Amino acid sequence: VRPWESGGGMPLMPYNAASGRRYQGVNVLLLWRVSRLKGYRHPAWIGYHQARERGGYVRRGEKATPIVYAKTFTPKEDRDRPEDEQRTIPFLKWRDVFNVEQTAHLPDPLTCLPKPQPLPAALEQVEAFLARIGAKVLHGGDRAAYSPNFDLITLPEPSRFESAPHYYATSLHEHGHWSGHPSRLNRDLAGRFGTEAYAAEELVAELAAAYLCALLSIPGHLRHAEYIGHWITLLKADDRAIFTAAAKATDAANFLSEKGGMIPREEAEDGSVAL
């Protein structure tokens, strides 16, 4: 439902301890999942050799967590052709990382546990963040939705939500949809998912909201529980769907981060990318 730390704190976006750069795409989900299962509270991860280069080491018996990154290659028969006629074939590779809690003797700055800002400050920040994005938002009624035809987000009045974080998490979900408008990211999932495009778009928006809640220190909740069945059907039918949805969600979160004045960090030093 939500990637809380074992102590009940806010989920934080995982990042590479050596470079400080955030992981993206499906790797966020992979690392959040392992953190939840293993009880890791720290969001920083590091490669075996990166730890050694910084004077630390991975403790004996600790198991690595694999992440994925994208590479391409040109088939041998195409390498003598003009560059614009060469084929490039994408493929995925695995790379192992360790949570910093699995290491010893790393410098203190790499292992100091970051903390989300206090909720009152986070609520002020997310309000300013959404104002800078500048989407058209209409309050009223009893449902939250985004209308591509009118390029309009509609939300119930904030007072009708259980809490301010619920309101902002819902708003971020609808802003996730807003990012896909043809004048912005032009996200059309019909060609990729066919009749399941609606479920895929909802999954993209929900993942984008989860990423943004983590970045903005908003304790978000799964808003669209009724879509879980559709998502399960989608993911069972297409074992690459989660890669696509997570990558599109990263694109949406990065786009909104830039519009809202929070410039995203570059891809992680170890090759993790938004897949």
PDB file of C-alpha atoms in Angstrom:
ATOM      1  CA  VAL A   1       0.000   0.000   0.000  1.00  0.00           C
ATOM      2  CA  ARG A   2       2.740   2.421   0.892  1.00  0.00           C
ATOM      3  CA  PRO A   3       6.504   2.056   1.326  1.00  0.00           C
ATOM      4  CA  TRP A   4       6.817   3.154   4.952  1.00  0.00           C
ATOM      5  CA  GLU A   5      10.036   2.610   6.852  1.00  0.00           C
ATOM      6  CA  SER A   6       9.957  -0.037   9.553  1.00  0.00           C
ATOM      7  CA  GLY A   7       9.729   2.642  12.216  1.00  0.00           C
ATOM      8  CA  GLY A   8       6.607   4.143  10.687  1.00  0.00           C
ATOM      9  CA  GLY A   9       8.354   7.204   9.246  1.00  0.00           C
ATOM     10  CA  MET A  10       8.022   8.788   5.855  1.00  0.00           C
ATOM     11  CA  PRO A  11       9.209   6.894   2.773  1.00  0.00           C
ATOM     12  CA  LEU A  12      12.202   8.657   1.249  1.00  0.00           C
ATOM     13  CA  MET A  13      13.339   8.397  -2.348  1.00  0.00           C
ATOM     14  CA  PRO A  14      16.241   5.931  -2.613  1.00  0.00           C
ATOM     15  CA  TYR A  15      19.517   7.389  -3.790  1.00  0.00           C
ATOM     16  CA  ASN A  16      23.100   6.368  -4.415  1.00  0.00           C
ATOM     17  CA  ALA A  17      25.218   7.112  -1.349  1.00  0.00           C
ATOM     18  CA  ALA A  18      28.373   7.695  -3.400  1.00  0.00           C
ATOM     19  CA  SER A  19      26.918  10.247  -5.822  1.00  0.00           C
ATOM     20  CA  GLY A  20      23.820  11.496  -3.986  1.00  0.00           C
ATOM     21  CA  ARG A  21      21.763  10.930  -7.133  1.00  0.00           C
ATOM     22  CA  ARG A  22      18.284   9.469  -6.926  1.00  0.00           C
ATOM     23  CA  TYR A  23      17.310   6.150  -8.470  1.00  0.00           C
ATOM     24  CA  GLN A  24      14.525   6.236 -11.020  1.00  0.00           C
ATOM     25  CA  GLY A  25      11.838   4.150 -12.658  1.00  0.00           C
ATOM     26  CA  VAL A  26      11.265   0.597 -11.504  1.00  0.00           C
ATOM     27  CA  ASN A  27      14.392   0.730  -9.327  1.00  0.00           C
ATOM     28  CA  VAL A  28      12.531   2.951  -6.871  1.00  0.00           C
ATOM     29  CA  LEU A  29       9.941   0.205  -6.435  1.00  0.00           C
ATOM     30  CA  LEU A  30      12.574  -2.530  -6.162  1.00  0.00           C
ATOM     31  CA  LEU A  31      14.491  -0.683  -3.451  1.00  0.00           C
ATOM     32  CA  TRP A  32      11.370   0.420  -1.572  1.00  0.00           C
ATOM     33  CA  ARG A  33      10.196  -3.194  -1.529  1.00  0.00           C
ATOM     34  CA  VAL A  34      13.462  -4.545  -0.139  1.00  0.00           C
ATOM     35  CA  SER A  35      13.616  -1.750   2.453  1.00  0.00           C
ATOM     36  CA  ARG A  36      10.175  -2.719   3.656  1.00  0.00           C
ATOM     37  CA  LEU A  37      10.951  -6.450   3.772  1.00  0.00           C
ATOM     38  CA  LYS A  38      14.325  -6.038   5.490  1.00  0.00           C
ATOM     39  CA  GLY A  39      13.402  -3.118   7.727  1.00  0.00           C
ATOM     40  CA  TYR A  40      15.999  -0.715   6.331  1.00  0.00           C
ATOM     41  CA  ARG A  41      15.308   2.838   7.485  1.00  0.00           C
ATOM     42  CA  HIS A  42      18.043   4.486   5.402  1.00  0.00           C
ATOM     43  CA  PRO A  43      17.222   5.361   1.762  1.00  0.00           C
ATOM     44  CA  ALA A  44      20.875   5.307   0.594  1.00  0.00           C
ATOM     45  CA  TRP A  45      22.360   2.417  -1.401  1.00  0.00           C
ATOM     46  CA  ILE A  46      25.876   1.777  -2.608  1.00  0.00           C
ATOM     47  CA  GLY A  47      27.810  -0.637  -4.806  1.00  0.00           C
ATOM     48  CA  TYR A  48      30.383  -3.057  -3.378  1.00  0.00           C
ATOM     49  CA  HIS A  49      33.340  -1.310  -5.017  1.00  0.00           C
ATOM     50  CA  GLN A  50      31.928   2.142  -4.283  1.00  0.00           C
ATOM     51  CA  ALA A  51      31.937   1.262  -0.586  1.00  0.00           C
ATOM     52  CA  ARG A  52      35.547   0.020  -0.740  1.00  0.00           C
ATOM     53  CA  GLU A  53      36.668   3.143  -2.598  1.00  0.00           C
ATOM     54  CA  ARG A  54      35.273   5.266   0.253  1.00  0.00           C
ATOM     55  CA  GLY A  55      37.019   3.404   3.024  1.00  0.00           C
ATOM     56  CA  GLY A  56      34.129   1.126   4.004  1.00  0.00           C
ATOM     57  CA  TYR A  57      33.031  -2.387   3.210  1.00  0.00           C
ATOM     58  CA  VAL A  58      29.948  -4.579   2.955  1.00  0.00           C
ATOM     59  CA  ARG A  59      29.594  -6.716   6.063  1.00  0.00           C
ATOM     60  CA  ARG A  60      30.181 -10.441   5.694  1.00  0.00           C
ATOM     61  CA  GLY A  61      27.060 -12.429   4.848  1.00  0.00           C
ATOM     62  CA  GLU A  62      25.030  -9.466   3.585  1.00  0.00           C
ATOM     63  CA  LYS A  63      23.005 -10.131   0.435  1.00  0.00           C
ATOM     64  CA  ALA A  64      22.927  -7.709  -2.500  1.00  0.00           C
ATOM     65  CA  THR A  65      19.806  -6.194  -4.011  1.00  0.00           C
ATOM     66  CA  PRO A  66      19.759  -6.207  -7.825  1.00  0.00           C
ATOM     67  CA  ILE A  67      18.674  -3.131  -9.740  1.00  0.00           C
ATOM     68  CA  VAL A  68      18.318  -2.814 -13.484  1.00  0.00           C
ATOM     69  CA  TYR A  69      19.709  -0.432 -16.035  1.00  0.00           C
ATOM     70  CA  ALA A  70      19.317  -0.065 -19.766  1.00  0.00           C
ATOM     71  CA  LYS A  71      21.994  -0.581 -22.411  1.00  0.00           C
ATOM     72  CA  THR A  72      21.937  -0.826 -26.181  1.00  0.00           C
ATOM     73  CA  PHE A  73      24.065  -2.641 -28.719  1.00  0.00           C
ATOM     74  CA  THR A  74      24.466  -2.553 -32.476  1.00  0.00           C
ATOM     75  CA  PRO A  75      24.338  -5.978 -34.213  1.00  0.00           C
ATOM     76  CA  LYS A  76      27.617  -6.982 -35.828  1.00  0.00           C
ATOM     77  CA  GLU A  77      26.099  -7.029 -39.312  1.00  0.00           C
ATOM     78  CA  ASP A  78      25.035  -3.378 -38.953  1.00  0.00           C
ATOM     79  CA  ARG A  79      28.310  -1.918 -37.717  1.00  0.00           C
ATOM     80  CA  ASP A  80      29.697  -1.231 -41.209  1.00  0.00           C
ATOM     81  CA  ARG A  81      26.557   0.595 -42.322  1.00  0.00           C
ATOM     82  CA  PRO A  82      26.109   4.385 -42.155  1.00  0.00           C
ATOM     83  CA  GLU A  83      25.248   5.466 -38.629  1.00  0.00           C
ATOM     84  CA  ASP A  84      21.699   6.500 -39.536  1.00  0.00           C
ATOM     85  CA  GLU A  85      21.033   3.002 -40.922  1.00  0.00           C
ATOM     86  CA  GLN A  86      22.360   1.053 -37.948  1.00  0.00           C
ATOM     87  CA  ARG A  87      19.964  -0.708 -35.616  1.00  0.00           C
ATOM     88  CA  THR A  88      20.297  -0.285 -31.884  1.00  0.00           C
ATOM     89  CA  ILE A  89      18.770  -3.011 -29.751  1.00  0.00           C
ATOM     90  CA  PRO A  90      17.933  -2.209 -26.120  1.00  0.00           C
ATOM     91  CA  PHE A  91      18.449  -4.706 -23.336  1.00  0.00           C
ATOM     92  CA  LEU A  92      18.498  -4.736 -19.541  1.00  0.00           C
ATOM     93  CA  LYS A  93      21.399  -5.507 -17.253  1.00  0.00           C
ATOM     94  CA  TRP A  94      21.501  -6.112 -13.520  1.00  0.00           C
ATOM     95  CA  ARG A  95      23.735  -4.377 -11.019  1.00  0.00           C
ATOM     96  CA  ASP A  96      24.023  -5.230  -7.327  1.00  0.00           C
ATOM     97  CA  VAL A  97      23.722  -2.613  -4.600  1.00  0.00           C
ATOM     98  CA  PHE A  98      23.636  -2.710  -0.808  1.00  0.00           C
ATOM     99  CA  ASN A  99      21.802  -0.551   1.653  1.00  0.00           C
ATOM    100  CA  VAL A 100      24.239   1.519   3.726  1.00  0.00           C
ATOM    101  CA  GLU A 101      22.907  -0.303   6.796  1.00  0.00           C
ATOM    102  CA  GLN A 102      24.600  -3.408   5.375  1.00  0.00           C
ATOM    103  CA  THR A 103      28.008  -1.700   5.420  1.00  0.00           C
ATOM    104  CA  ALA A 104      30.598  -0.674   7.972  1.00  0.00           C
ATOM    105  CA  HIS A 105      33.149   2.143   8.273  1.00  0.00           C
ATOM    106  CA  LEU A 106      31.691   4.365   5.583  1.00  0.00           C
ATOM    107  CA  PRO A 107      32.242   8.087   6.289  1.00  0.00           C
ATOM    108  CA  ASP A 108      29.558   9.555   8.557  1.00  0.00           C
ATOM    109  CA  PRO A 109      28.141  11.897   5.867  1.00  0.00           C
ATOM    110  CA  LEU A 110      27.203   8.831   3.791  1.00  0.00           C
ATOM    111  CA  THR A 111      25.392   7.047   6.608  1.00  0.00           C
ATOM    112  CA  CYS A 112      23.691   9.907   8.443  1.00  0.00           C
ATOM    113  CA  LEU A 113      19.960   9.174   8.242  1.00  0.00           C
ATOM    114  CA  PRO A 114      18.115  11.967   6.393  1.00  0.00           C
ATOM    115  CA  LYS A 115      14.803  13.034   7.855  1.00  0.00           C
ATOM    116  CA  PRO A 116      11.739  14.390   6.090  1.00  0.00           C
ATOM    117  CA  GLN A 117      10.859  17.925   7.015  1.00  0.00           C
ATOM    118  CA  PRO A 118       8.120  18.474   9.631  1.00  0.00           C
ATOM    119  CA  LEU A 119       4.607  18.117   8.283  1.00  0.00           C
ATOM    120  CA  PRO A 120       3.598  21.820   8.650  1.00  0.00           C
ATOM    121  CA  ALA A 121       6.607  22.870   6.563  1.00  0.00           C
ATOM    122  CA  ALA A 122       5.941  20.071   4.060  1.00  0.00           C
ATOM    123  CA  LEU A 123       2.335  21.227   3.604  1.00  0.00           C
ATOM    124  CA  GLU A 124       3.494  24.781   2.946  1.00  0.00           C
ATOM    125  CA  GLN A 125       6.023  23.470   0.453  1.00  0.00           C
ATOM    126  CA  VAL A 126       3.563  21.306  -1.483  1.00  0.00           C
ATOM    127  CA  GLU A 127       1.057  24.177  -1.662  1.00  0.00           C
ATOM    128  CA  ALA A 128       3.720  26.442  -3.172  1.00  0.00           C
ATOM    129  CA  PHE A 129       4.878  23.589  -5.420  1.00  0.00           C
ATOM    130  CA  LEU A 130       1.407  23.084  -6.902  1.00  0.00           C
ATOM    131  CA  ALA A 131       0.906  26.838  -7.302  1.00  0.00           C
ATOM    132  CA  ARG A 132       4.096  27.076  -9.366  1.00  0.00           C
ATOM    133  CA  ILE A 133       2.918  24.247 -11.629  1.00  0.00           C
ATOM    134  CA  GLY A 134      -0.112  26.365 -12.446  1.00  0.00           C
ATOM    135  CA  ALA A 135      -2.628  23.706 -13.534  1.00  0.00           C
ATOM    136  CA  LYS A 136      -6.264  24.761 -13.709  1.00  0.00           C
ATOM    137  CA  VAL A 137      -7.939  23.332 -10.606  1.00  0.00           C
ATOM    138  CA  LEU A 138     -11.632  23.630  -9.777  1.00  0.00           C
ATOM    139  CA  HIS A 139     -12.865  22.770  -6.273  1.00  0.00           C
ATOM    140  CA  GLY A 140     -16.336  21.421  -5.628  1.00  0.00           C
ATOM    141  CA  GLY A 141     -18.402  18.283  -6.032  1.00  0.00           C
ATOM    142  CA  ASP A 142     -17.613  14.890  -4.591  1.00  0.00           C
ATOM    143  CA  ARG A 143     -15.058  13.344  -6.944  1.00  0.00           C
ATOM    144  CA  ALA A 144     -11.485  13.965  -7.978  1.00  0.00           C
ATOM    145  CA  ALA A 145     -10.766  13.779 -11.696  1.00  0.00           C
ATOM    146  CA  TYR A 146      -8.773  15.197 -14.570  1.00  0.00           C
ATOM    147  CA  SER A 147     -10.529  16.101 -17.829  1.00  0.00           C
ATOM    148  CA  PRO A 148      -8.175  16.107 -20.848  1.00  0.00           C
ATOM    149  CA  ASN A 149     -10.837  17.764 -23.007  1.00  0.00           C
ATOM    150  CA  PHE A 150     -10.998  20.805 -20.727  1.00  0.00           C
ATOM    151  CA  ASP A 151      -7.445  20.373 -19.386  1.00  0.00           C
ATOM    152  CA  LEU A 152      -8.973  20.762 -15.938  1.00  0.00           C
ATOM    153  CA  ILE A 153      -8.443  19.107 -12.555  1.00  0.00           C
ATOM    154  CA  THR A 154     -11.496  18.925 -10.302  1.00  0.00           C
ATOM    155  CA  LEU A 155     -11.175  18.192  -6.596  1.00  0.00           C
ATOM    156  CA  PRO A 156     -13.559  18.208  -3.639  1.00  0.00           C
ATOM    157  CA  GLU A 157     -13.049  21.061  -1.207  1.00  0.00           C
ATOM    158  CA  PRO A 158      -9.967  20.449   0.981  1.00  0.00           C
ATOM    159  CA  SER A 159     -12.155  20.411   4.099  1.00  0.00           C
ATOM    160  CA  ARG A 160     -13.921  17.283   2.816  1.00  0.00           C
ATOM    161  CA  PHE A 161     -10.755  15.189   2.961  1.00  0.00           C
ATOM    162  CA  GLU A 162      -9.750  13.195   6.028  1.00  0.00           C
ATOM    163  CA  SER A 163      -6.603  15.279   6.339  1.00  0.00           C
ATOM    164  CA  ALA A 164      -4.454  17.788   4.467  1.00  0.00           C
ATOM    165  CA  PRO A 165      -1.972  15.063   3.387  1.00  0.00           C
ATOM    166  CA  HIS A 166      -4.903  13.092   1.879  1.00  0.00           C
ATOM    167  CA  TYR A 167      -5.914  16.176  -0.095  1.00  0.00           C
ATOM    168  CA  TYR A 168      -2.415  16.846  -1.421  1.00  0.00           C
ATOM    169  CA  ALA A 169      -1.754  13.193  -2.280  1.00  0.00           C
ATOM    170  CA  THR A 170      -4.986  13.183  -4.295  1.00  0.00           C
ATOM    171  CA  SER A 171      -4.059  16.455  -5.974  1.00  0.00           C
ATOM    172  CA  LEU A 172      -0.653  15.058  -6.909  1.00  0.00           C
ATOM    173  CA  HIS A 173      -2.347  12.009  -8.447  1.00  0.00           C
ATOM    174  CA  GLU A 174      -4.513  14.231 -10.652  1.00  0.00           C
ATOM    175  CA  HIS A 175      -1.503  16.371 -11.535  1.00  0.00           C
ATOM    176  CA  GLY A 176       0.124  13.130 -12.644  1.00  0.00           C
ATOM    177  CA  HIS A 177      -2.699  12.735 -15.174  1.00  0.00           C
ATOM    178  CA  TRP A 178      -2.376  16.434 -16.107  1.00  0.00           C
ATOM    179  CA  SER A 179       1.272  15.924 -17.065  1.00  0.00           C
ATOM    180  CA  GLY A 180       0.257  13.524 -19.846  1.00  0.00           C
ATOM    181  CA  HIS A 181      -1.746  16.119 -21.837  1.00  0.00           C
ATOM    182  CA  PRO A 182      -0.717  16.371 -25.546  1.00  0.00           C
ATOM    183  CA  SER A 183       0.708  19.841 -24.900  1.00  0.00           C
ATOM    184  CA  ARG A 184       3.023  18.427 -22.206  1.00  0.00           C
ATOM    185  CA  LEU A 185       4.345  14.842 -22.154  1.00  0.00           C
ATOM    186  CA  ASN A 186       1.792  13.646 -24.725  1.00  0.00           C
ATOM    187  CA  ARG A 187       1.394  10.316 -22.916  1.00  0.00           C
ATOM    188  CA  ASP A 188      -0.691   7.949 -25.038  1.00  0.00           C
ATOM    189  CA  LEU A 189      -0.705   4.419 -23.630  1.00  0.00           C
ATOM    190  CA  ALA A 190      -3.309   3.017 -26.019  1.00  0.00           C
ATOM    191  CA  GLY A 191      -0.710   1.776 -28.491  1.00  0.00           C
ATOM    192  CA  ARG A 192       1.209   0.000 -25.745  1.00  0.00           C
ATOM    193  CA  PHE A 193      -1.638  -1.369 -23.610  1.00  0.00           C
ATOM    194  CA  GLY A 194      -4.706  -1.377 -25.843  1.00  0.00           C
ATOM    195  CA  THR A 195      -7.904  -1.918 -23.841  1.00  0.00           C
ATOM    196  CA  GLU A 196      -5.877  -1.796 -20.609  1.00  0.00           C
ATOM    197  CA  ALA A 197      -4.650   1.746 -21.304  1.00  0.00           C
ATOM    198  CA  TYR A 198      -7.006   3.232 -18.705  1.00  0.00           C
ATOM    199  CA  ALA A 199      -5.677   0.972 -15.942  1.00  0.00           C
ATOM    200  CA  ALA A 200      -2.103   1.677 -17.059  1.00  0.00           C
ATOM    201  CA  GLU A 201      -2.682   5.443 -16.941  1.00  0.00           C
ATOM    202  CA  GLU A 202      -4.108   5.169 -13.433  1.00  0.00           C
ATOM    203  CA  LEU A 203      -1.076   3.153 -12.368  1.00  0.00           C
ATOM    204  CA  VAL A 204       1.258   5.775 -13.862  1.00  0.00           C
ATOM    205  CA  ALA A 205      -0.549   8.581 -12.021  1.00  0.00           C
ATOM    206  CA  GLU A 206      -0.525   6.668  -8.737  1.00  0.00           C
ATOM    207  CA  LEU A 207       3.189   5.877  -8.979  1.00  0.00           C
ATOM    208  CA  ALA A 208       3.961   9.491  -9.916  1.00  0.00           C
ATOM    209  CA  ALA A 209       2.012  10.630  -6.847  1.00  0.00           C
ATOM    210  CA  ALA A 210       3.942   8.157  -4.671  1.00  0.00           C
ATOM    211  CA  TYR A 211       7.269   9.480  -5.958  1.00  0.00           C
ATOM    212  CA  LEU A 212       6.201  13.096  -5.416  1.00  0.00           C
ATOM    213  CA  CYS A 213       4.828  12.382  -1.934  1.00  0.00           C
ATOM    214  CA  ALA A 214       8.230  10.942  -1.017  1.00  0.00           C
ATOM    215  CA  LEU A 215      10.066  13.937  -2.477  1.00  0.00           C
ATOM    216  CA  LEU A 216       7.770  16.435  -0.753  1.00  0.00           C
ATOM    217  CA  SER A 217       7.521  14.619   2.619  1.00  0.00           C
ATOM    218  CA  ILE A 218       3.768  14.096   2.245  1.00  0.00           C
ATOM    219  CA  PRO A 219       2.447  10.917   3.942  1.00  0.00           C
ATOM    220  CA  GLY A 220       0.417   9.705   0.974  1.00  0.00           C
ATOM    221  CA  HIS A 221      -1.978   6.773   0.855  1.00  0.00           C
ATOM    222  CA  LEU A 222      -3.066   4.504  -1.961  1.00  0.00           C
ATOM    223  CA  ARG A 223      -5.976   6.518  -3.287  1.00  0.00           C
ATOM    224  CA  HIS A 224      -7.470   4.238  -5.922  1.00  0.00           C
ATOM    225  CA  ALA A 225      -7.854   0.930  -4.127  1.00  0.00           C
ATOM    226  CA  GLU A 226     -10.670  -0.021  -6.513  1.00  0.00           C
ATOM    227  CA  TYR A 227      -8.156  -0.168  -9.381  1.00  0.00           C
ATOM    228  CA  ILE A 228      -6.006  -2.877  -7.799  1.00  0.00           C
ATOM    229  CA  GLY A 229      -7.852  -5.638  -9.636  1.00  0.00           C
ATOM    230  CA  HIS A 230      -7.300  -3.884 -12.976  1.00  0.00           C
ATOM    231  CA  TRP A 231      -3.622  -3.392 -12.187  1.00  0.00           C
ATOM    232  CA  ILE A 232      -3.155  -7.044 -11.265  1.00  0.00           C
ATOM    233  CA  THR A 233      -4.803  -8.105 -14.525  1.00  0.00           C
ATOM    234  CA  LEU A 234      -2.573  -5.703 -16.441  1.00  0.00           C
ATOM    235  CA  LEU A 235       0.635  -6.797 -14.733  1.00  0.00           C
ATOM    236  CA  LYS A 236      -0.131 -10.520 -15.036  1.00  0.00           C
ATOM    237  CA  ALA A 237      -0.848 -10.165 -18.746  1.00  0.00           C
ATOM    238  CA  ASP A 238       2.292  -8.148 -19.494  1.00  0.00           C
ATOM    239  CA  ASP A 239       5.462  -8.805 -17.512  1.00  0.00           C
ATOM    240  CA  ARG A 240       7.036  -5.601 -18.835  1.00  0.00           C
ATOM    241  CA  ALA A 241       4.124  -3.354 -17.889  1.00  0.00           C
ATOM    242  CA  ILE A 242       5.618  -2.372 -14.531  1.00  0.00           C
ATOM    243  CA  PHE A 243       8.798  -1.184 -16.269  1.00  0.00           C
ATOM    244  CA  THR A 244       6.792   1.012 -18.627  1.00  0.00           C
ATOM    245  CA  ALA A 245       4.488   2.344 -15.920  1.00  0.00           C
ATOM    246  CA  ALA A 246       7.366   3.121 -13.558  1.00  0.00           C
ATOM    247  CA  ALA A 247       9.324   4.872 -16.328  1.00  0.00           C
ATOM    248  CA  LYS A 248       6.317   6.946 -17.384  1.00  0.00           C
ATOM    249  CA  ALA A 249       5.677   7.794 -13.736  1.00  0.00           C
ATOM    250  CA  THR A 250       9.269   8.973 -13.357  1.00  0.00           C
ATOM    251  CA  ASP A 251       8.858  11.136 -16.462  1.00  0.00           C
ATOM    252  CA  ALA A 252       5.687  12.632 -14.971  1.00  0.00           C
ATOM    253  CA  ALA A 253       7.268  13.217 -11.552  1.00  0.00           C
ATOM    254  CA  ASN A 254      10.352  14.818 -13.102  1.00  0.00           C
ATOM    255  CA  PHE A 255       8.229  17.020 -15.358  1.00  0.00           C
ATOM    256  CA  LEU A 256       6.126  18.194 -12.427  1.00  0.00           C
ATOM    257  CA  SER A 257       9.242  18.646 -10.285  1.00  0.00           C
ATOM    258  CA  GLU A 258      10.702  20.983 -12.868  1.00  0.00           C
ATOM    259  CA  LYS A 259       7.437  22.898 -13.291  1.00  0.00           C
ATOM    260  CA  GLY A 260       7.123  23.167  -9.514  1.00  0.00           C
ATOM    261  CA  GLY A 261      10.659  24.414  -8.996  1.00  0.00           C
ATOM    262  CA  MET A 262      12.206  21.189  -7.696  1.00  0.00           C
ATOM    263  CA  ILE A 263      14.806  20.279 -10.306  1.00  0.00           C
ATOM    264  CA  PRO A 264      15.375  16.503 -10.276  1.00  0.00           C
ATOM    265  CA  ARG A 265      18.835  15.100  -9.791  1.00  0.00           C
ATOM    266  CA  GLU A 266      20.597  13.279 -12.582  1.00  0.00           C
ATOM    267  CA  GLU A 267      20.486   9.540 -13.029  1.00  0.00           C
ATOM    268  CA  ALA A 268      22.372   7.471 -10.487  1.00  0.00           C
ATOM    269  CA  GLU A 269      26.103   7.019 -10.863  1.00  0.00           C
ATOM    270  CA  ASP A 270      25.825   3.232 -11.039  1.00  0.00           C
ATOM    271  CA  GLY A 271      23.776   3.356 -14.253  1.00  0.00           C
ATOM    272  CA  SER A 272      20.265   3.159 -12.836  1.00  0.00           C
ATOM    273  CA  VAL A 273      17.872   4.854 -15.204  1.00  0.00           C
ATOM    274  CA  ALA A 274      14.170   5.422 -15.623  1.00  0.00           C
ATOM    275  CA  LEU A 275      13.239   2.227 -17.429  1.00  0.00           C
TER     276      LEU A 275
END
